[in-house]
Every structure is written in C-alpha cells, then in structure tokens.
mmCIF file of C-alpha atoms in Angstrom:
data_model
loop_
_atom_site.group_PDB
_atom_site.id
_atom_site.type_symbol
_atom_site.label_atom_id
_atom_site.label_comp_id
_atom_site.label_asym_id
_atom_site.label_seq_id
_atom_site.Cartn_x
_atom_site.Cartn_y
_atom_site.Cartn_z
ATOM 1 C CA MET A 27 111.495 2.449 29.477
ATOM 2 C CA ALA A 28 113.983 1.961 26.644
ATOM 3 C CA LYS A 29 116.472 4.694 25.869
ATOM 4 C CA LYS A 30 115.790 6.489 22.601
ATOM 5 C CA LEU A 31 118.933 6.213 20.492
ATOM 6 C CA LEU A 32 119.685 8.071 17.272
ATOM 7 C CA LEU A 33 122.195 6.009 15.314
ATOM 8 C CA HIS A 34 124.231 8.018 12.826
ATOM 9 C CA ILE A 35 124.579 5.823 9.728
ATOM 10 C CA CYS A 36 127.369 6.554 7.270
ATOM 11 C CA CYS A 37 126.179 3.833 4.855
ATOM 12 C CA ALA A 38 123.960 0.760 4.856
ATOM 13 C CA PRO A 39 126.771 -1.831 4.872
ATOM 14 C CA ASP A 40 128.327 -0.259 7.957
ATOM 15 C CA ALA A 41 124.929 -0.266 9.716
ATOM 16 C CA THR A 42 124.235 -3.977 9.159
ATOM 17 C CA ILE A 43 125.762 -4.923 12.519
ATOM 18 C CA PRO A 44 125.236 -1.881 14.809
ATOM 19 C CA TRP A 45 121.582 -1.186 13.981
ATOM 20 C CA PRO A 46 120.160 -4.622 14.834
ATOM 21 C CA GLU A 47 122.551 -5.026 17.777
ATOM 22 C CA TYR A 48 121.370 -1.804 19.424
ATOM 23 C CA ILE A 49 117.774 -2.908 18.918
ATOM 24 C CA ALA A 50 118.581 -6.317 20.427
ATOM 25 C CA GLU A 51 120.133 -4.523 23.425
ATOM 26 C CA GLY A 52 116.787 -2.839 24.040
ATOM 27 C CA PHE A 53 117.423 0.612 22.614
ATOM 28 C CA GLU A 54 114.573 2.282 20.749
ATOM 29 C CA THR A 55 116.842 2.900 17.753
ATOM 30 C CA THR A 56 116.264 5.232 14.818
ATOM 31 C CA GLY A 57 118.772 5.566 12.012
ATOM 32 C CA TYR A 58 120.076 8.964 10.867
ATOM 33 C CA PHE A 59 121.637 9.179 7.389
ATOM 34 C CA TYR A 60 123.502 12.474 6.935
ATOM 35 C CA GLY A 61 124.660 11.929 3.326
ATOM 36 C CA SER A 62 125.638 15.494 2.350
ATOM 37 C CA ASN A 63 129.280 14.393 2.294
ATOM 38 C CA ILE A 64 128.584 11.825 -0.439
ATOM 39 C CA HIS A 65 129.382 12.756 -4.032
ATOM 40 C CA PRO A 66 128.390 12.690 -6.787
ATOM 41 C CA GLU A 67 124.630 12.748 -6.215
ATOM 42 C CA GLU A 68 124.222 9.465 -8.130
ATOM 43 C CA GLU A 69 126.425 7.824 -5.498
ATOM 44 C CA TYR A 70 124.275 9.315 -2.749
ATOM 45 C CA GLU A 71 121.178 7.838 -4.428
ATOM 46 C CA LYS A 72 122.755 4.356 -4.619
ATOM 47 C CA ARG A 73 123.619 4.498 -0.936
ATOM 48 C CA LEU A 74 120.171 5.776 -0.038
ATOM 49 C CA GLU A 75 118.541 2.870 -1.872
ATOM 50 C CA ALA A 76 120.785 0.405 -0.008
ATOM 51 C CA LEU A 77 119.807 2.070 3.263
ATOM 52 C CA LYS A 78 116.119 1.722 2.425
ATOM 53 C CA MET A 79 116.677 -2.006 1.808
ATOM 54 C CA LEU A 80 118.425 -2.353 5.175
ATOM 55 C CA LYS A 81 115.709 -0.326 6.909
ATOM 56 C CA ALA A 82 113.103 -2.777 5.618
ATOM 57 C CA SER A 83 115.208 -5.717 6.809
ATOM 58 C CA VAL A 84 115.806 -4.250 10.268
ATOM 59 C CA GLY A 85 112.223 -3.017 10.615
ATOM 60 C CA ALA A 86 113.217 0.338 12.063
ATOM 61 C CA SER A 87 112.783 3.939 11.053
ATOM 62 C CA VAL A 88 115.350 6.293 9.578
ATOM 63 C CA VAL A 89 115.684 10.064 9.458
ATOM 64 C CA LEU A 90 116.793 11.463 6.098
ATOM 65 C CA PRO A 91 117.916 15.067 6.430
ATOM 66 C CA GLU A 92 118.020 17.157 3.295
ATOM 67 C CA TYR A 93 120.848 16.311 0.895
ATOM 68 C CA ALA A 94 122.802 19.581 1.076
ATOM 69 C CA PRO A 95 126.339 19.228 -0.312
ATOM 70 C CA PRO A 96 127.093 22.989 -0.301
ATOM 71 C CA ALA A 97 127.127 23.018 3.513
ATOM 72 C CA TRP A 98 129.570 20.111 3.561
ATOM 73 C CA PHE A 99 131.776 21.645 0.864
ATOM 74 C CA SER A 100 131.965 24.932 2.755
ATOM 75 C CA ARG A 101 133.524 23.050 5.674
ATOM 76 C CA ALA A 102 135.724 20.593 3.761
ATOM 77 C CA GLU A 103 136.953 22.259 0.581
ATOM 78 C CA LYS A 104 139.877 24.067 2.196
ATOM 79 C CA PHE A 105 141.203 20.616 3.134
ATOM 80 C CA ALA A 106 140.858 19.137 -0.372
ATOM 81 C CA ASP A 107 144.574 18.372 -0.625
ATOM 82 C CA GLU A 108 144.800 16.690 2.762
ATOM 83 C CA PRO A 109 145.752 13.011 2.711
ATOM 84 C CA GLU A 110 143.176 10.372 3.601
ATOM 85 C CA GLY A 111 142.782 10.180 7.358
ATOM 86 C CA GLY A 112 143.883 13.808 7.752
ATOM 87 C CA LYS A 113 142.128 17.016 8.752
ATOM 88 C CA ARG A 114 139.475 16.716 6.013
ATOM 89 C CA CYS A 115 138.264 13.422 7.480
ATOM 90 C CA GLU A 116 138.106 14.989 10.938
ATOM 91 C CA ILE A 117 136.026 17.886 9.555
ATOM 92 C CA CYS A 118 133.727 15.393 7.835
ATOM 93 C CA PHE A 119 133.246 13.345 11.030
ATOM 94 C CA CYS A 120 132.450 16.574 12.884
ATOM 95 C CA ALA A 121 129.854 17.625 10.305
ATOM 96 C CA GLN A 122 128.115 14.250 10.393
ATOM 97 C CA LEU A 123 128.146 13.728 14.153
ATOM 98 C CA GLU A 124 127.172 17.310 14.935
ATOM 99 C CA ALA A 125 124.163 17.064 12.625
ATOM 100 C CA ALA A 126 123.115 13.830 14.333
ATOM 101 C CA ALA A 127 123.608 15.146 17.874
ATOM 102 C CA GLU A 128 121.736 18.354 17.097
ATOM 103 C CA TYR A 129 118.828 16.387 15.623
ATOM 104 C CA ALA A 130 118.829 14.026 18.619
ATOM 105 C CA ALA A 131 118.696 16.921 21.087
ATOM 106 C CA LYS A 132 115.908 18.717 19.233
ATOM 107 C CA ASN A 133 113.791 15.580 18.859
ATOM 108 C CA GLY A 134 113.816 13.983 22.298
ATOM 109 C CA TYR A 135 116.500 11.325 21.922
ATOM 110 C CA ASP A 136 118.449 10.278 25.000
ATOM 111 C CA ALA A 137 121.596 9.211 23.199
ATOM 112 C CA VAL A 138 123.480 9.174 19.922
ATOM 113 C CA SER A 139 126.015 6.777 18.423
ATOM 114 C CA THR A 140 127.560 6.023 15.026
ATOM 115 C CA THR A 141 128.353 3.217 12.618
ATOM 116 C CA LEU A 142 131.574 4.915 11.465
ATOM 117 C CA THR A 143 133.764 2.805 13.760
ATOM 118 C CA ILE A 144 133.071 -0.440 11.904
ATOM 119 C CA SER A 145 135.487 0.516 9.127
ATOM 120 C CA PRO A 146 139.122 -0.500 9.596
ATOM 121 C CA HIS A 147 140.025 2.559 7.475
ATOM 122 C CA LYS A 148 138.730 5.127 9.969
ATOM 123 C CA ASN A 149 140.200 6.400 13.241
ATOM 124 C CA ALA A 150 137.788 5.002 15.855
ATOM 125 C CA ALA A 151 139.394 6.889 18.762
ATOM 126 C CA LEU A 152 139.007 10.201 16.918
ATOM 127 C CA ILE A 153 135.413 9.401 15.931
ATOM 128 C CA ASN A 154 134.455 8.538 19.504
ATOM 129 C CA LYS A 155 136.211 11.669 20.824
ATOM 130 C CA ILE A 156 134.317 13.885 18.363
ATOM 131 C CA GLY A 157 131.087 12.040 19.120
ATOM 132 C CA ALA A 158 131.458 12.483 22.878
ATOM 133 C CA GLU A 159 132.301 16.191 22.585
ATOM 134 C CA THR A 160 129.451 16.837 20.175
ATOM 135 C CA ALA A 161 126.911 14.896 22.230
ATOM 136 C CA GLU A 162 127.937 16.805 25.353
ATOM 137 C CA LYS A 163 127.537 20.105 23.488
ATOM 138 C CA TYR A 164 123.931 19.185 22.655
ATOM 139 C CA GLY A 165 123.100 17.598 26.014
ATOM 140 C CA VAL A 166 122.662 13.993 24.880
ATOM 141 C CA GLU A 167 124.570 10.878 25.884
ATOM 142 C CA TRP A 168 127.245 9.508 23.564
ATOM 143 C CA ILE A 169 127.347 5.727 23.339
ATOM 144 C CA GLU A 170 130.879 4.771 22.429
ATOM 145 C CA ARG A 171 131.450 1.642 20.401
ATOM 146 C CA VAL A 172 134.194 0.314 18.165
ATOM 147 C CA TRP A 173 132.130 -1.866 15.877
ATOM 148 C CA ARG A 174 135.054 -3.371 13.969
ATOM 149 C CA LYS A 175 136.016 -5.378 17.073
ATOM 150 C CA ASN A 176 135.075 -9.062 17.105
ATOM 151 C CA ASN A 177 135.199 -9.250 13.306
ATOM 152 C CA GLY A 178 132.577 -6.524 13.004
ATOM 153 C CA PHE A 179 133.811 -5.351 9.621
ATOM 154 C CA LYS A 180 133.929 -8.873 8.184
ATOM 155 C CA ARG A 181 130.471 -9.620 9.571
ATOM 156 C CA SER A 182 129.181 -6.404 7.957
ATOM 157 C CA VAL A 183 130.623 -7.445 4.596
ATOM 158 C CA ASP A 184 129.004 -10.877 4.904
ATOM 159 C CA GLU A 185 125.653 -9.428 5.968
ATOM 160 C CA SER A 186 125.736 -6.866 3.153
ATOM 161 C CA ARG A 187 126.272 -9.661 0.645
ATOM 162 C CA ARG A 188 123.472 -11.723 2.178
ATOM 163 C CA LEU A 189 121.082 -8.768 1.899
ATOM 164 C CA GLY A 190 122.296 -7.780 -1.582
ATOM 165 C CA LEU A 191 123.286 -4.281 -0.455
ATOM 166 C CA TYR A 192 125.336 -1.951 -2.623
ATOM 167 C CA ARG A 193 128.874 -1.708 -1.201
ATOM 168 C CA GLN A 194 130.829 1.355 -2.189
ATOM 169 C CA ASN A 195 134.597 1.400 -2.609
ATOM 170 C CA TYR A 196 135.268 4.870 -1.197
ATOM 171 C CA CYS A 197 134.034 6.877 1.778
ATOM 172 C CA GLY A 198 131.836 9.156 -0.337
ATOM 173 C CA CYS A 199 134.043 12.227 -0.316
ATOM 174 C CA VAL A 200 134.676 13.582 -3.804
ATOM 175 C CA TYR A 201 138.231 14.452 -2.782
ATOM 176 C CA SER A 202 138.830 10.856 -1.771
ATOM 177 C CA LEU A 203 137.359 9.674 -5.058
ATOM 178 C CA CYS A 204 139.538 12.054 -7.080
ATOM 179 C CA ASN A 205 142.654 11.062 -5.141
ATOM 180 C CA GLY A 206 141.967 7.331 -5.436
ATOM 181 C CA GLY A 207 141.466 7.021 -1.668
ATOM 182 C CA LYS A 208 139.714 3.983 -0.245
ATOM 183 C CA THR A 209 138.314 4.894 3.137
ATOM 184 C CA GLU A 210 135.048 3.013 3.313
#
C-alpha cells in the first residue's frame, strides 16, 4: 500500500517538480496550500489560480485551508524589520509546516514534505530541520528533500513557463514586498 503523503506547497511554480515526482515514486500525494502568509489578498488569489492550473495538470487533489492572515501576522509582525532570511522567515516556515503536519496527523497521512526547498533563496537545512521537528511533534514522518538539487529550480522555472503558470517575484510576505526582498 502506498504511503499517504501531504505535500506542503508554498506556490504552484515550486510544486511543478516535487508534486509529480512524489506521485511517480508511488506516494499517494495530496497538496496542501497554506497561503495565509501571502499578501495582499490579490496576490494570494493569483497564486491560488496558478495552483488550480497545476492541480489539473498533475491530476491530484489539494487541500486549501482557510485564508487567515491575522494568525500569520500575529506570529510574524514582531519580526517585520528582520532582514530576508532572518527570524521572520523561520517563523513563517514554522507556521506553514506546523499547519501541514497538524492537518496530516488529523487526517490519516503517513508523511509530510514541502516544496520550499526548491528555491535557491531559502535555507533548505533550516526548512528540513523545522519540518522534521514539526512532523515528530504530530507523529507523522518527515520526508526530507532539497528540491533545488539537480537543477530543480531551473526545471521548475521551465515547467512553469510550459504550463503558463503565474510566477511571483517575492515570497509572499508583505514585509518582504515592502522591503524589496526577493525570496521566491
């Protein structure tokens, strides 16, 4: 029997490689799009539409938790002045991966993973550390991957173009947007 995997998806372009690869590896893979860290809401909607296009292409299902920015802001706002890659990013990774791991545990998934590590702008070691700790807390397996290896990021850019997916130029965080940060 295939392992049930909940794949945390930060955005459609970053999922273009991991999602079909997990399916090809035999995982029963469902996407999980957190999204409450994405601002403004119009940006969230653009990313959601891109995800729906990818979902149709991959032929898999996706979980769309409620878009609830206040919960994200309550965790991140005290780190608004942090530089990109600093404590605010760590808090954001925690919020996203904890939501995914909690959902996985409550809904019968065996494992959880993320697409976050495809970006060359993000700290893959930190993401995998947070993912492993969070998965353990909720009693599910963490599947560690660094998707940017083997030209993963370039392949995701190419696949996004092929599929006509919207590609953002910032991570989604309003503080990153206001500070001119590029962390997608």
